[in-house]
Short mmCIF file of C-alpha atoms in Angstrom, two decimals:
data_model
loop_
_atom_site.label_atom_id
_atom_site.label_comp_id
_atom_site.label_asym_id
_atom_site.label_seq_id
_atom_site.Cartn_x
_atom_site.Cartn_y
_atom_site.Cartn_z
CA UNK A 1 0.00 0.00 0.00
CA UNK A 2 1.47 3.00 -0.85
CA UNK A 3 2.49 5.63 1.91
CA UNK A 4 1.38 9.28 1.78
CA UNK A 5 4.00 12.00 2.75
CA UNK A 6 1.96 13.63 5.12
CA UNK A 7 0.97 10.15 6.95
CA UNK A 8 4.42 9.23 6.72
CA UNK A 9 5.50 12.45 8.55
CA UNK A 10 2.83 12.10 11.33
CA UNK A 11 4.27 8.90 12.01
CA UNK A 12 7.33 9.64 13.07
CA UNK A 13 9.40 7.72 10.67
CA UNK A 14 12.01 10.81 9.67
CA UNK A 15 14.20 8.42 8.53
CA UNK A 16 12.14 6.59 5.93
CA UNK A 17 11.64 10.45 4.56
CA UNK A 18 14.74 11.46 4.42
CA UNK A 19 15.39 8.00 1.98
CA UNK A 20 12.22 8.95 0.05
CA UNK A 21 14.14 12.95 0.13
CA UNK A 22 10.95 14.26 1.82
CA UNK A 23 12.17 17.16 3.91
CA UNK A 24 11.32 16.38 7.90
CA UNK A 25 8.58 18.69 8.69
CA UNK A 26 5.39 19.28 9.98
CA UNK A 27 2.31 17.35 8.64
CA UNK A 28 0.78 20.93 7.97
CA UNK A 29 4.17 21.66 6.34
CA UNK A 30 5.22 23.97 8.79
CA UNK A 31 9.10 23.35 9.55
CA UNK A 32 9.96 21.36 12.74
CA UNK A 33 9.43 17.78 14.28
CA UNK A 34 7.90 15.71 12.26
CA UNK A 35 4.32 14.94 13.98
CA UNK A 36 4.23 18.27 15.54
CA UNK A 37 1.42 19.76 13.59
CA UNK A 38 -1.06 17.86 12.79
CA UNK A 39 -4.46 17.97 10.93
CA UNK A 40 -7.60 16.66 12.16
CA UNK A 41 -8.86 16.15 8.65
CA UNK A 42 -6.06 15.23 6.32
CA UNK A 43 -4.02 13.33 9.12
CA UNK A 44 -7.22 11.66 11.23
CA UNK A 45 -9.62 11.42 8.63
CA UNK A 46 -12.35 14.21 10.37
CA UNK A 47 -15.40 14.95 7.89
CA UNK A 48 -16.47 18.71 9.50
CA UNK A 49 -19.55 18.43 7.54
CA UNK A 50 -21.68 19.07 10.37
CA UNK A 51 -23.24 15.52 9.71
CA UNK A 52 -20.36 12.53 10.29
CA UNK A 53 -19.20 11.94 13.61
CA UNK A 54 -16.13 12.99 13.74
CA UNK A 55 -15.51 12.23 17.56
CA UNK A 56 -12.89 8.78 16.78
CA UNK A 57 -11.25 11.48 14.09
CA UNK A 58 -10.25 13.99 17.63
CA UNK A 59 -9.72 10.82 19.90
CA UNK A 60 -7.15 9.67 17.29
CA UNK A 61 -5.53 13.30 16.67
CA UNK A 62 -5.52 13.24 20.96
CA UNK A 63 -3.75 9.62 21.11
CA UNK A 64 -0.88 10.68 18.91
CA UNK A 65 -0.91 14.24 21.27
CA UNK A 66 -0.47 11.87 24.27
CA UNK A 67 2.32 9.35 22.60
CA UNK A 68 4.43 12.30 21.63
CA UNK A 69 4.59 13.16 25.29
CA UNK A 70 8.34 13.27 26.74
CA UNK A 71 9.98 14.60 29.84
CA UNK A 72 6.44 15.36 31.04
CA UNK A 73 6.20 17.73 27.83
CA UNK A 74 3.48 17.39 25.57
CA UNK A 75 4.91 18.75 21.84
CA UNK A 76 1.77 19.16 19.52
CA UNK A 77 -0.28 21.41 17.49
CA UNK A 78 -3.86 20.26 16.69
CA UNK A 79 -4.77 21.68 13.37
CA UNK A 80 -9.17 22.17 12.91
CA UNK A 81 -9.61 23.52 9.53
CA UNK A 82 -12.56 25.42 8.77
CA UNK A 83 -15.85 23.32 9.24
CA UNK A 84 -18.67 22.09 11.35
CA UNK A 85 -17.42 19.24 13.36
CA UNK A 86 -20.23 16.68 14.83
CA UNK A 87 -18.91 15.63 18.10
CA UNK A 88 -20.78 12.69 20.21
CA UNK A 89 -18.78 11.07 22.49
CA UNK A 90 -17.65 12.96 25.45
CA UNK A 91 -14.02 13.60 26.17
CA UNK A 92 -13.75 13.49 22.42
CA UNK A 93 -11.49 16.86 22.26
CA UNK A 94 -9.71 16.32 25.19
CA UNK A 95 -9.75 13.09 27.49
CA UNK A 96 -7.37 13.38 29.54
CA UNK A 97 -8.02 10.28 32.55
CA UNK A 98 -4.53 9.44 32.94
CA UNK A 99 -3.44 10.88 36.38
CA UNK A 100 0.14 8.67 35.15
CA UNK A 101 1.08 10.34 32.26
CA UNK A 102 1.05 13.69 32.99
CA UNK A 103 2.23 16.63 30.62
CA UNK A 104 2.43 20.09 30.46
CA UNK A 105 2.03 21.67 26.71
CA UNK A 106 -0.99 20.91 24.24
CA UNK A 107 -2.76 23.12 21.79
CA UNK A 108 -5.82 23.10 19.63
CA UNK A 109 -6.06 25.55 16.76
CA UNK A 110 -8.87 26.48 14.90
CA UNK A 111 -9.64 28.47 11.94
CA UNK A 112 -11.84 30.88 13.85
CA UNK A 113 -15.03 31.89 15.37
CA UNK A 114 -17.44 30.20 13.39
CA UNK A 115 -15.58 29.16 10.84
CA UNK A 116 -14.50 25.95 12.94
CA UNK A 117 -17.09 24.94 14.81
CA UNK A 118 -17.14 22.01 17.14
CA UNK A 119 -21.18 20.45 18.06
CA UNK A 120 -20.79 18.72 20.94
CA UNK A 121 -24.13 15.86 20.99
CA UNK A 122 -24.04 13.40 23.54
CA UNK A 123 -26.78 11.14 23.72
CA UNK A 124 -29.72 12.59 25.92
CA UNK A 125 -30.31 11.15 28.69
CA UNK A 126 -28.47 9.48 31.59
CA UNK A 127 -24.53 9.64 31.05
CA UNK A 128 -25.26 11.39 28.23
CA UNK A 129 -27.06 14.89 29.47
CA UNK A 130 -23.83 15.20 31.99
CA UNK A 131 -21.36 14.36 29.79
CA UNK A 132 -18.16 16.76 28.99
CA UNK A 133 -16.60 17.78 25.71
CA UNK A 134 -13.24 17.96 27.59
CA UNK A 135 -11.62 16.19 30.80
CA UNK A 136 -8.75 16.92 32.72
CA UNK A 137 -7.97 14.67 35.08
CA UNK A 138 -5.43 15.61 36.94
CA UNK A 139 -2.95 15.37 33.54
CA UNK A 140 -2.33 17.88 31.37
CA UNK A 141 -0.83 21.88 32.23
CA UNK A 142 -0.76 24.60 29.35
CA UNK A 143 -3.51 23.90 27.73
CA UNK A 144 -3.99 26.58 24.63
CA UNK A 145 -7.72 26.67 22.56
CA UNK A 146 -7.77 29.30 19.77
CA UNK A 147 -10.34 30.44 17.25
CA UNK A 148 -12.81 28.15 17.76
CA UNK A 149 -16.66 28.19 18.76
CA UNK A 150 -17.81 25.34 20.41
CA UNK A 151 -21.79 24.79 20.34
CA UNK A 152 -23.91 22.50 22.88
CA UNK A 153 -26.55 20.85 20.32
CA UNK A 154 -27.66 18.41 23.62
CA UNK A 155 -28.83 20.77 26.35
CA UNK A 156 -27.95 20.28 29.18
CA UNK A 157 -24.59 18.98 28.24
CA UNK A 158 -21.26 20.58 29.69
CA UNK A 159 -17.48 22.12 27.49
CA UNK A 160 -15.14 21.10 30.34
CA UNK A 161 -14.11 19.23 33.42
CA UNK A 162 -10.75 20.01 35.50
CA UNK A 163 -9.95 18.05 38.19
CA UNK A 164 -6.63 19.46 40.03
CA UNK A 165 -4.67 18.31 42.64
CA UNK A 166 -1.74 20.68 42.01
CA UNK A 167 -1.42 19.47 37.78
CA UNK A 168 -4.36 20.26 36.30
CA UNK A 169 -3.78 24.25 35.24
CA UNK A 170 -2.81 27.41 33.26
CA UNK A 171 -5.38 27.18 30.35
CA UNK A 172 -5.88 30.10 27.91
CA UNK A 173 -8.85 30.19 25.46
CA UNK A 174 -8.42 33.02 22.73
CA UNK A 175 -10.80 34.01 20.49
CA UNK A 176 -12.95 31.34 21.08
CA UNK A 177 -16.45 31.32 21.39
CA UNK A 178 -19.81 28.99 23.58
CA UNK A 179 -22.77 28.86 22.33
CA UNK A 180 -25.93 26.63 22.58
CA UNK A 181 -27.66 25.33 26.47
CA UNK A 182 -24.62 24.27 28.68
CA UNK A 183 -24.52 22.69 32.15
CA UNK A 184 -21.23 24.35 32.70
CA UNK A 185 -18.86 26.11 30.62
CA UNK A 186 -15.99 24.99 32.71
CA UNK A 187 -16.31 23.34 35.90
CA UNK A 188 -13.49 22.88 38.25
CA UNK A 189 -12.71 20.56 40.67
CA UNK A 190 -10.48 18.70 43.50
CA UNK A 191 -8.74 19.97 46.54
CA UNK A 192 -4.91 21.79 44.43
CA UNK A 193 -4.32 24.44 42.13
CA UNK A 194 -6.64 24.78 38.70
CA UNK A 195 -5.42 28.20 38.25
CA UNK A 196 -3.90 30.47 36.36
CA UNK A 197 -6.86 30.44 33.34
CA UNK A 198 -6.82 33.42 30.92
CA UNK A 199 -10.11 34.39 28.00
CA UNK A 200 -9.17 36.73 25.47
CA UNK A 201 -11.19 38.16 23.27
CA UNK A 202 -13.61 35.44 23.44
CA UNK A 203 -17.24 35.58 23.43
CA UNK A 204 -19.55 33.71 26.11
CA UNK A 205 -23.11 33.25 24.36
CA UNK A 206 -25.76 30.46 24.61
CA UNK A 207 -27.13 29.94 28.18
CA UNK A 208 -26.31 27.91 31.48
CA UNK A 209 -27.92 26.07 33.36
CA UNK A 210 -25.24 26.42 36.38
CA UNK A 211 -22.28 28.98 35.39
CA UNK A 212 -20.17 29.10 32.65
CA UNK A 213 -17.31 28.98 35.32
CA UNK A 214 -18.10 27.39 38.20
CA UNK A 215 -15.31 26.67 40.79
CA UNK A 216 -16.20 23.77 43.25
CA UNK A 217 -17.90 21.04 41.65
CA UNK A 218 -17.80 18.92 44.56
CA UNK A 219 -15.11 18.16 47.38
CA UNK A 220 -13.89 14.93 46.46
CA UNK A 221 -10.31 13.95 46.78
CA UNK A 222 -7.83 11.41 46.23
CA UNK A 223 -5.15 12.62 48.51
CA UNK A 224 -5.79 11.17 51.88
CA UNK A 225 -6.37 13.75 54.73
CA UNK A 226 -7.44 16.36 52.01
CA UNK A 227 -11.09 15.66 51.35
CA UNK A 228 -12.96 19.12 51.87
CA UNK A 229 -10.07 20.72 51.39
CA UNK A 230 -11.37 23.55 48.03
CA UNK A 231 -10.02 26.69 48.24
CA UNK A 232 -7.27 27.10 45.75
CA UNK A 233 -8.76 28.91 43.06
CA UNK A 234 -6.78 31.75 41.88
CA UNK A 235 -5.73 33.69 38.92
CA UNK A 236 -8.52 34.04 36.11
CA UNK A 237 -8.21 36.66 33.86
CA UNK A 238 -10.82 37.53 31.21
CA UNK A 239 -9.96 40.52 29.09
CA UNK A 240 -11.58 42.09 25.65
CA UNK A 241 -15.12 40.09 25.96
CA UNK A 242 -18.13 39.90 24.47
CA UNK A 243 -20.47 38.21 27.28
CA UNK A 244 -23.61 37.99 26.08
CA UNK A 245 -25.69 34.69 26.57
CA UNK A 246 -29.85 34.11 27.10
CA UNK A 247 -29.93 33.07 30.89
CA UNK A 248 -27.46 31.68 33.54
CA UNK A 249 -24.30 32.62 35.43
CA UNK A 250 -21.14 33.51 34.44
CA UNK A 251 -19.05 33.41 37.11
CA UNK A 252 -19.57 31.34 40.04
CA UNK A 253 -17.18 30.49 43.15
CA UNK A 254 -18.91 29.02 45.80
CA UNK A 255 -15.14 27.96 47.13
CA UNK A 256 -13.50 31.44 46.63
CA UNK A 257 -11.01 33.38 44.10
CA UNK A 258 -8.98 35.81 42.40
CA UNK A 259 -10.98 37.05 39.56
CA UNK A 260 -10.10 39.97 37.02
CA UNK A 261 -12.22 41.16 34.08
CA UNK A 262 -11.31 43.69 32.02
CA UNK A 263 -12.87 45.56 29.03
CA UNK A 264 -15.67 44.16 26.88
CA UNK A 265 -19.38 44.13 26.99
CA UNK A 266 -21.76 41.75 29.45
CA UNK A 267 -25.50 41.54 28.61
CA UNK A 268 -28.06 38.86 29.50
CA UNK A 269 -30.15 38.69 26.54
CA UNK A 270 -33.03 36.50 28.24
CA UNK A 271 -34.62 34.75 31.15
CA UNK A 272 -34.26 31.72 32.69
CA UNK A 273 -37.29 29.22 31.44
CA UNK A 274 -38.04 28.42 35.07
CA UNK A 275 -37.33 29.49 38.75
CA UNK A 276 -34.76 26.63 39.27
CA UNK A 277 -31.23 27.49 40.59
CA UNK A 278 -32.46 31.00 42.09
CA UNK A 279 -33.92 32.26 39.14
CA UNK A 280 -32.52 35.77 38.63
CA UNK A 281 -29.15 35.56 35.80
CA UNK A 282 -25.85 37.07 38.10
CA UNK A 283 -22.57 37.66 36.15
CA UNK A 284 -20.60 37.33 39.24
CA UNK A 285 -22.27 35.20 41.92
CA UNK A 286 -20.04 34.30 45.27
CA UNK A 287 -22.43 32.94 47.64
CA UNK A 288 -20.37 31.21 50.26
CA UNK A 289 -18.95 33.46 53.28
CA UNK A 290 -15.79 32.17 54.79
CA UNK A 291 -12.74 31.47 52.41
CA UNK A 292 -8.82 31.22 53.04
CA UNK A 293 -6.80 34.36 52.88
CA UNK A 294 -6.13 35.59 48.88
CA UNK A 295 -8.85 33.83 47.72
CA UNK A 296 -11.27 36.85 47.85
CA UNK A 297 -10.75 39.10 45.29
CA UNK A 298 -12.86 40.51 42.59
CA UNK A 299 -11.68 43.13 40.00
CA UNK A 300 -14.07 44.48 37.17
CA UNK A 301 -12.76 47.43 34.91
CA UNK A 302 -13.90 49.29 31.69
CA UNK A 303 -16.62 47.09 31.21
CA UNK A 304 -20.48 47.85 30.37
CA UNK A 305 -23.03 45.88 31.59
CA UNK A 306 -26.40 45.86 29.89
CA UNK A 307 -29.33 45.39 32.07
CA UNK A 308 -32.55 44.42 29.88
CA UNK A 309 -33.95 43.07 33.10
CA UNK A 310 -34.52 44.15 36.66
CA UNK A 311 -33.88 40.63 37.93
CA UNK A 312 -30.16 40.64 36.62
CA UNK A 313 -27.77 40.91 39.08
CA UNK A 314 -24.17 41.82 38.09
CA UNK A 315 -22.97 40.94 41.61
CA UNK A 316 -23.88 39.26 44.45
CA UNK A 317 -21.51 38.63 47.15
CA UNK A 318 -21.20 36.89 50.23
CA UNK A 319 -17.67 37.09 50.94
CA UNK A 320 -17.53 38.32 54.63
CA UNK A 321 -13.66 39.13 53.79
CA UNK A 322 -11.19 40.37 51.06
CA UNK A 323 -11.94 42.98 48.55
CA UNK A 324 -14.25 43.79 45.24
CA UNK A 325 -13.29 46.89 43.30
CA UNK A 326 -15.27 48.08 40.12
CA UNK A 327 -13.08 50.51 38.17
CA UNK A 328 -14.63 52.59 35.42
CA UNK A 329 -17.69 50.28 34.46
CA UNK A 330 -20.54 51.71 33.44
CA UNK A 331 -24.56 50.08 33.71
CA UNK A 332 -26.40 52.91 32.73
CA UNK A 333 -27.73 51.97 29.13
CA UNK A 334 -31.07 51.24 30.17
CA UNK A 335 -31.66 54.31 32.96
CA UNK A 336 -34.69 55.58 30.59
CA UNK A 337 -36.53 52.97 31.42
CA UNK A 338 -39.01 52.72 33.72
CA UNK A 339 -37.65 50.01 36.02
CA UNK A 340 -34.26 51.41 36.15
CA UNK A 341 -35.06 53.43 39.59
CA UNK A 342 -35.58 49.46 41.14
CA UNK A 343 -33.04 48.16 39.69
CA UNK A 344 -30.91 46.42 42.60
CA UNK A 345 -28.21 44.57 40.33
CA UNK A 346 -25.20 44.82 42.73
CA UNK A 347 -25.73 42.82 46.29
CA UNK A 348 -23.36 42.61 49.10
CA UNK A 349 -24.08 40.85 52.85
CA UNK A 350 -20.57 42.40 54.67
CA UNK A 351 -19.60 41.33 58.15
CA UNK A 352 -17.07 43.08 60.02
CA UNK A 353 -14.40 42.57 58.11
CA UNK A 354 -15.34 43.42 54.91
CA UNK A 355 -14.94 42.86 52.22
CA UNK A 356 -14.16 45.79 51.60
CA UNK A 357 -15.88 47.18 48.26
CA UNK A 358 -14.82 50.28 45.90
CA UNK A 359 -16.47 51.70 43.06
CA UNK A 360 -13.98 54.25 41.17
CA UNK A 361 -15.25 56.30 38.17
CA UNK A 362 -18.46 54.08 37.44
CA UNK A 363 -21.65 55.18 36.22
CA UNK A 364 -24.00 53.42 38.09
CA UNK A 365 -28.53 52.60 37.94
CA UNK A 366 -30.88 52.32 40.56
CA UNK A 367 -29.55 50.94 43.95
CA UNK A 368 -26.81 49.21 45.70
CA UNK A 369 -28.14 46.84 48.51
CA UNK A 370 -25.65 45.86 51.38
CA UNK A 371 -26.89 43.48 54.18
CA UNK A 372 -24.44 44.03 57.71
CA UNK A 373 -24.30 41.88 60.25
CA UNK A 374 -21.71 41.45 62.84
CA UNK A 375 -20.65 45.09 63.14
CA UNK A 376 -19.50 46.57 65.88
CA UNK A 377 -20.04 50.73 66.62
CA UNK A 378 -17.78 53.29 65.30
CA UNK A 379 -16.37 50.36 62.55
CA UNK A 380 -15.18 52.73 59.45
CA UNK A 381 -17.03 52.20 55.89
CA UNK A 382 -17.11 49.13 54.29
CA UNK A 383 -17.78 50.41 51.20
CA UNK A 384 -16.98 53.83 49.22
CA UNK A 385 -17.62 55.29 45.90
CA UNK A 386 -14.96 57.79 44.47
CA UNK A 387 -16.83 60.53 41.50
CA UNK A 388 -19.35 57.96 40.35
CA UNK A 389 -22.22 59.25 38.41
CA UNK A 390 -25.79 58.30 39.81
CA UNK A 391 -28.38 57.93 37.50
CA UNK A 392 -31.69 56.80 39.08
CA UNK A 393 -31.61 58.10 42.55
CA UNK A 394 -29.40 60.82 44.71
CA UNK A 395 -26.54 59.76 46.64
CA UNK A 396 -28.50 59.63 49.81
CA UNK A 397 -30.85 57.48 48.13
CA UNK A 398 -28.21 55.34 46.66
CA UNK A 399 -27.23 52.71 49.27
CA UNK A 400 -29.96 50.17 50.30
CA UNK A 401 -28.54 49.01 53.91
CA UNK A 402 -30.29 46.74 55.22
CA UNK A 403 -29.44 45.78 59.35
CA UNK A 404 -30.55 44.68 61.98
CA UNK A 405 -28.32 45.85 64.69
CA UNK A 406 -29.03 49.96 63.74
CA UNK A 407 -25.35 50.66 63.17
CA UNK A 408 -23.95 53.26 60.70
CA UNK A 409 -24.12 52.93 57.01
CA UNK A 410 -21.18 51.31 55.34
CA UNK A 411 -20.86 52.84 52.52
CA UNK A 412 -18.89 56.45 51.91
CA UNK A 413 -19.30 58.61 49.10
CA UNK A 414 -16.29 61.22 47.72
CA UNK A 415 -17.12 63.64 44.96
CA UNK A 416 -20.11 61.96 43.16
CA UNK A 417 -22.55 62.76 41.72
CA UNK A 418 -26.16 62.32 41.51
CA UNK A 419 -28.64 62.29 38.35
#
């Protein structure tokens, strides 16, 4: 049977083309190791016609990512030309269950937002409606995803599972794009680490049942001693986005973290078909109090929020320490309308030590609602707005405090201004 060049390269077998006087290169002709690069559809045999399954294609092009692996280095380039790729079986982009073999180094690289599309459609039904598109168990670090929009065509059905116990971590997604009814975007999980994630210029659409990032999916560990043990989640960055989906949360950390958005546009386009899972869509939803030290911290800056809805929340935080700064955001678009003046979108429930919240430069709708408890008399502001602009109601209408021990308001304003 005769032997293709670019099969021939994939394989590994530099030797046999250097007798043939193939150049050793890329499969995707890129120079560099042979096997490097490879192509989904002329190397694994991948239809993308939005019809085939194409999910023993990606678990192929995966199994060679995974046999290149040395040193604990994984050395490959996943290729997706430009298609619609039908995807059933879950962990079909990414499956990695082998705590054993772990690697650090694997990217997947698309021909861009909608023009490489990946349908993920698990059967419905039992394993099926909870299955993942990816899994990390534990094995892979430096994971790269770019230019790709992944689409849930099974609702109910969730992009990614992390489980960490100090491996799984530093994941960047650029350019990529959800879209379709999710479980969870990414959910993360185990007792170490899953950290260090970074979105660029991607766009969050479709809707979710839980959150697209949800840290905490249960507190199951392996390492003896450690079970409970879930409050390592730091360092996710999200820059340039377009977050705009139906219903849902974005963000939620139930077990804590260092969070930074920065620039881009957040709307919720819809409502939630029921009143399951609290009903009202939050973009940043921290419900659990008590977390360990650095793992309460929130930054939002030069972002707009959209609210089409008086039941959106953009915040709503429990945290009873660290801090939560909004730097010039604005969620004003809608302050002509009628419900505006009710609007209560940003919640906080501060003890006494905090956490301490700043708004700096924002202009701000309706009300912010803070709930004390624990305070003590004569403790300083909790919260303080530097020149905000107020749209719906005066500065000494602004804060909604709500206590029930009759202490001070938390909240001081410097320079603002009202509508």
């Amino acid at each position: 049977m005769a032997v293709t060049r670019r099969a021939l390269l994939v394989s590994g077998t530099a030797a046999a083309a250097a007798a043939l006087g193939v150049a050793a290169c890329t499969a995707s002709g890129e120079e560099g190791e042979a096997g490097a690069v490879v192509d989904v559809v002329a190397d694994f045999g991948a239809k993308g016609d939005g019809r085939t399954d194409d999910t023993e294609a990606f678990r192929r092009a995966y199994r060679h990512a995974v046999s290149r692996v040395s040193g604990g280095v994984g050395r490959t380039v996943i290729d997706v030309p430009p298609g619609a790729y039908l995807l059933r079986g879950p962990g079909a982009l990414l499956d990695g269950n082998e705590p054993s073999r772990k690697a650090n180094g694997l990217r997947f690289r698309g021909a861009g937002k909608r023009i490489t599309e990946l349908v993920f459609q698990p059967e419905k039904g039992g394993e099926g409606a909870d299955a993942f598109l990816c899994r990390n168990d534990n094995m892979w670090a430096n994971l790269a995803f770019e230019g790709m929009t992944f689409r849930s065509a099974t609702p109910g059905a969730s992009f990614f599972l992390s489980y960490s116990e100090g491996q799984a971590q530093d994941y960047r997604f650029s350019a990529c794009e959800w879209t379709g009814e999710w479980t969870y975007g990414l959910a993360l999980d185990g007792t170490n680490t899953n950290s260090e994630m970074r979105w660029d210029a991607c766009r969050v659409g479709g809707a979710y049942r839980k959150a697209f990032l949800y840290s905490g999916l249960s507190r199951r560990s392996r390492a003896k001693g450690r079970q409970g043990q879930q409050d390592q989640f730091l360092n996710y960055w999200f820059t340039d986005m377009k977050v705009e989906y139906e219903w849902g949360n974005f963000l939620e950390f139930p077990y804590g973290g260092s969070i930074t958005c920065r620039g881009g546009s957040y709307i919720v386009t819809g409502r939630r078909p029921d009143a399951a899972y609290g009903g009202a869509s939050t973009f940043f939803r921290f419900p659990r109090a008590e977390h360990k030290d650095s793992v309460q911290r929130f930054h939002a800056q030069d972002i707009r929020f959209e609210i089409r809805d008086p039941r959106v929340r953009v915040i709503d935080c429990d945290w009873d320490d660290g801090t939560v700064h909004f730097s010039d955001c604005d969620d004003t678009s809608n302050a002509f309308k009628d419900f505006s003046a009710g609007v209560a979108a940003h919640r906080y429930r501060v003890g006494p030590r905090g956490p301490l919240v700043r708004y700096s430069m924002c202009r701000l709708v309706g009300r912010h609602r803070y709930e004390t408890q624990g305070r003590d008399t004569g403790a300083p502001p909790l919260a303080r707005y530097d020149m905000c602009a107020f749209r719906s109601r005066p500065q000494e209408d602004f804060a909604d405090v709500r206590s029930g021990d009759g202490l001070e308001t938390p909240v001081r304003f410097v320079d603002c201004v009202g509508p």
